[in-house]
PDB file of C-alpha atoms in Angstrom:
ATOM      1  CA  MET O   1      49.152  69.042 -12.466  1.00 51.00           C
ATOM      2  CA  ASN O   2      48.229  72.684 -12.993  1.00 55.00           C
ATOM      3  CA  ARG O   3      47.209  75.130 -10.255  1.00 59.00           C
ATOM      4  CA  GLN O   4      43.457  74.719 -10.882  1.00 61.00           C
ATOM      5  CA  ASP O   5      43.744  70.937 -10.660  1.00 64.00           C
ATOM      6  CA  THR O   6      45.750  71.237  -7.434  1.00 90.00           C
ATOM      7  CA  THR O   7      43.222  73.620  -5.877  1.00 91.00           C
ATOM      8  CA  ALA O   8      40.303  71.408  -6.920  1.00 92.00           C
ATOM      9  CA  THR O   9      42.051  68.357  -5.447  1.00 93.00           C
ATOM     10  CA  ASN O  10      42.802  70.178  -2.193  1.00 95.00           C
ATOM     11  CA  LEU O  11      39.207  71.412  -1.838  1.00 96.00           C
ATOM     12  CA  ALA O  12      37.878  67.891  -2.457  1.00 96.00           C
ATOM     13  CA  ASN O  13      40.334  66.533   0.122  1.00 97.00           C
ATOM     14  CA  GLN O  14      39.280  69.203   2.623  1.00 98.00           C
ATOM     15  CA  LYS O  15      35.705  67.962   2.346  1.00 97.00           C
ATOM     16  CA  LYS O  16      36.748  64.301   2.686  1.00 97.00           C
ATOM     17  CA  ALA O  17      38.961  65.055   5.700  1.00 97.00           C
ATOM     18  CA  ALA O  18      36.188  67.073   7.362  1.00 97.00           C
ATOM     19  CA  LEU O  19      33.692  64.238   6.893  1.00 96.00           C
ATOM     20  CA  LEU O  20      36.170  61.757   8.394  1.00 95.00           C
ATOM     21  CA  PHE O  21      36.760  64.079  11.339  1.00 96.00           C
ATOM     22  CA  ILE O  22      33.027  64.544  11.935  1.00 95.00           C
ATOM     23  CA  SER O  23      32.524  60.771  11.900  1.00 92.00           C
ATOM     24  CA  ASP O  24      34.982  60.511  14.845  1.00 92.00           C
ATOM     25  CA  TRP O  25      33.839  63.709  16.629  1.00 94.00           C
ATOM     26  CA  PRO O  26      30.118  64.004  15.781  1.00 94.00           C
ATOM     27  CA  GLU O  27      29.716  66.866  18.270  1.00 95.00           C
ATOM     28  CA  THR O  28      31.794  69.128  15.980  1.00 96.00           C
ATOM     29  CA  GLU O  29      30.106  72.520  15.623  1.00 97.00           C
ATOM     30  CA  ARG O  30      32.195  74.169  12.884  1.00 98.00           C
ATOM     31  CA  ILE O  31      35.288  73.624  10.701  1.00 98.00           C
ATOM     32  CA  GLY O  32      37.243  76.394   9.010  1.00 98.00           C
ATOM     33  CA  TYR O  33      40.322  75.633   6.921  1.00 98.00           C
ATOM     34  CA  ASN O  34      43.324  77.925   7.500  1.00 97.00           C
ATOM     35  CA  GLU O  35      45.282  76.705   4.468  1.00 96.00           C
ATOM     36  CA  GLU O  36      44.782  74.842   1.203  1.00 95.00           C
ATOM     37  CA  GLY O  37      46.753  71.799   2.310  1.00 95.00           C
ATOM     38  CA  GLY O  38      48.933  69.405   0.400  1.00 90.00           C
ATOM     39  CA  PHE O  39      50.827  66.152   0.435  1.00 87.00           C
ATOM     40  CA  SER O  40      53.668  65.492   2.865  1.00 81.00           C
ATOM     41  CA  GLY O  41      56.902  63.829   1.869  1.00 79.00           C
ATOM     42  CA  ALA O  42      55.356  60.567   3.062  1.00 76.00           C
ATOM     43  CA  GLY O  43      52.481  61.005   0.610  1.00 80.00           C
ATOM     44  CA  ASP O  44      49.752  61.817   3.156  1.00 89.00           C
ATOM     45  CA  TRP O  45      47.456  64.785   2.453  1.00 94.00           C
ATOM     46  CA  SER O  46      46.457  67.181   5.256  1.00 95.00           C
ATOM     47  CA  ALA O  47      45.524  70.818   5.940  1.00 96.00           C
ATOM     48  CA  TRP O  48      45.318  72.936   9.082  1.00 97.00           C
ATOM     49  CA  ALA O  49      41.858  73.948  10.237  1.00 98.00           C
ATOM     50  CA  THR O  50      40.145  75.545  13.199  1.00 98.00           C
ATOM     51  CA  VAL O  51      37.646  73.063  14.613  1.00 98.00           C
ATOM     52  CA  THR O  52      34.982  74.125  17.121  1.00 98.00           C
ATOM     53  CA  ILE O  53      33.728  71.554  19.642  1.00 96.00           C
ATOM     54  CA  ALA O  54      31.571  72.516  22.655  1.00 94.00           C
ATOM     55  CA  GLY O  55      32.210  76.196  21.926  1.00 96.00           C
ATOM     56  CA  LYS O  56      36.004  75.863  22.059  1.00 97.00           C
ATOM     57  CA  ASP O  57      38.346  76.257  19.071  1.00 98.00           C
ATOM     58  CA  TYR O  58      41.082  73.721  18.371  1.00 98.00           C
ATOM     59  CA  GLN O  59      43.861  73.973  15.770  1.00 98.00           C
ATOM     60  CA  GLU O  60      43.930  70.626  13.971  1.00 97.00           C
ATOM     61  CA  ASP O  61      45.872  69.189  11.047  1.00 96.00           C
ATOM     62  CA  LEU O  62      43.044  67.286   9.331  1.00 97.00           C
ATOM     63  CA  GLY O  63      44.140  64.548   6.976  1.00 95.00           C
ATOM     64  CA  LEU O  64      42.759  61.664   5.009  1.00 94.00           C
ATOM     65  CA  SER O  65      44.564  59.145   7.199  1.00 90.00           C
ATOM     66  CA  LEU O  66      45.497  61.098  10.352  1.00 84.00           C
ATOM     67  CA  VAL O  67      44.578  64.003  12.628  1.00 87.00           C
ATOM     68  CA  GLY O  68      46.970  65.982  14.782  1.00 92.00           C
ATOM     69  CA  GLY O  69      47.146  69.256  16.632  1.00 95.00           C
ATOM     70  CA  ASP O  70      45.632  70.482  19.876  1.00 97.00           C
ATOM     71  CA  PRO O  71      44.421  67.825  22.312  1.00 97.00           C
ATOM     72  CA  LEU O  72      40.735  67.212  21.643  1.00 95.00           C
ATOM     73  CA  PRO O  73      37.996  66.322  24.117  1.00 94.00           C
ATOM     74  CA  ALA O  74      36.922  62.706  24.172  1.00 93.00           C
ATOM     75  CA  PRO O  75      34.133  62.040  21.670  1.00 90.00           C
ATOM     76  CA  ILE O  76      30.683  61.811  23.201  1.00 88.00           C
ATOM     77  CA  PRO O  77      29.495  58.172  22.954  1.00 87.00           C
ATOM     78  CA  ASN O  78      26.460  57.559  20.748  1.00 88.00           C
ATOM     79  CA  SER O  79      26.432  61.192  19.630  1.00 88.00           C
ATOM     80  CA  THR O  80      24.596  61.957  16.397  1.00 87.00           C
ATOM     81  CA  PRO O  81      26.261  64.449  14.054  1.00 86.00           C
ATOM     82  CA  ALA O  82      24.376  67.677  13.421  1.00 91.00           C
ATOM     83  CA  PRO O  83      24.885  69.672  10.226  1.00 96.00           C
ATOM     84  CA  VAL O  84      28.355  71.245  10.439  1.00 97.00           C
ATOM     85  CA  PRO O  85      29.145  74.565   8.753  1.00 98.00           C
ATOM     86  CA  ILE O  86      32.475  74.449   6.920  1.00 98.00           C
ATOM     87  CA  THR O  87      34.590  77.189   5.381  1.00 98.00           C
ATOM     88  CA  PHE O  88      37.060  75.990   2.789  1.00 98.00           C
ATOM     89  CA  SER O  89      40.487  77.534   2.219  1.00 97.00           C
ATOM     90  CA  ASP O  90      39.232  79.433  -0.857  1.00 96.00           C
ATOM     91  CA  GLY O  91      36.579  81.206   1.235  1.00 97.00           C
ATOM     92  CA  SER O  92      33.667  79.148  -0.079  1.00 97.00           C
ATOM     93  CA  SER O  93      31.420  77.579   2.503  1.00 97.00           C
ATOM     94  CA  GLY O  94      28.797  74.914   2.953  1.00 97.00           C
ATOM     95  CA  VAL O  95      27.236  72.548   5.439  1.00 97.00           C
ATOM     96  CA  LEU O  96      28.233  68.917   5.930  1.00 96.00           C
ATOM     97  CA  GLY O  97      26.019  66.301   7.484  1.00 81.00           C
TER      98      GLY O  97
END
């Protein structure tokens, strides 16, 4: 896989991981990726991001099958996701939701 393919894959995975995260924490206000991400030795993809919830930043390792990092607040029951600004590792940005 060449560098462009790897970057494209990582950016697509960043979006997928962000959407999965937002589905579990719909009160998320912003996500900004700190790195491109990649696959671990176990084959799981993840990337570190700064996630803002209730005005507080959390450092989270967002993955396609797991999330780790700072302890997060409990999700608000029956919360409806609002549009979430996202900044990808390449500096591009968008809104999810």
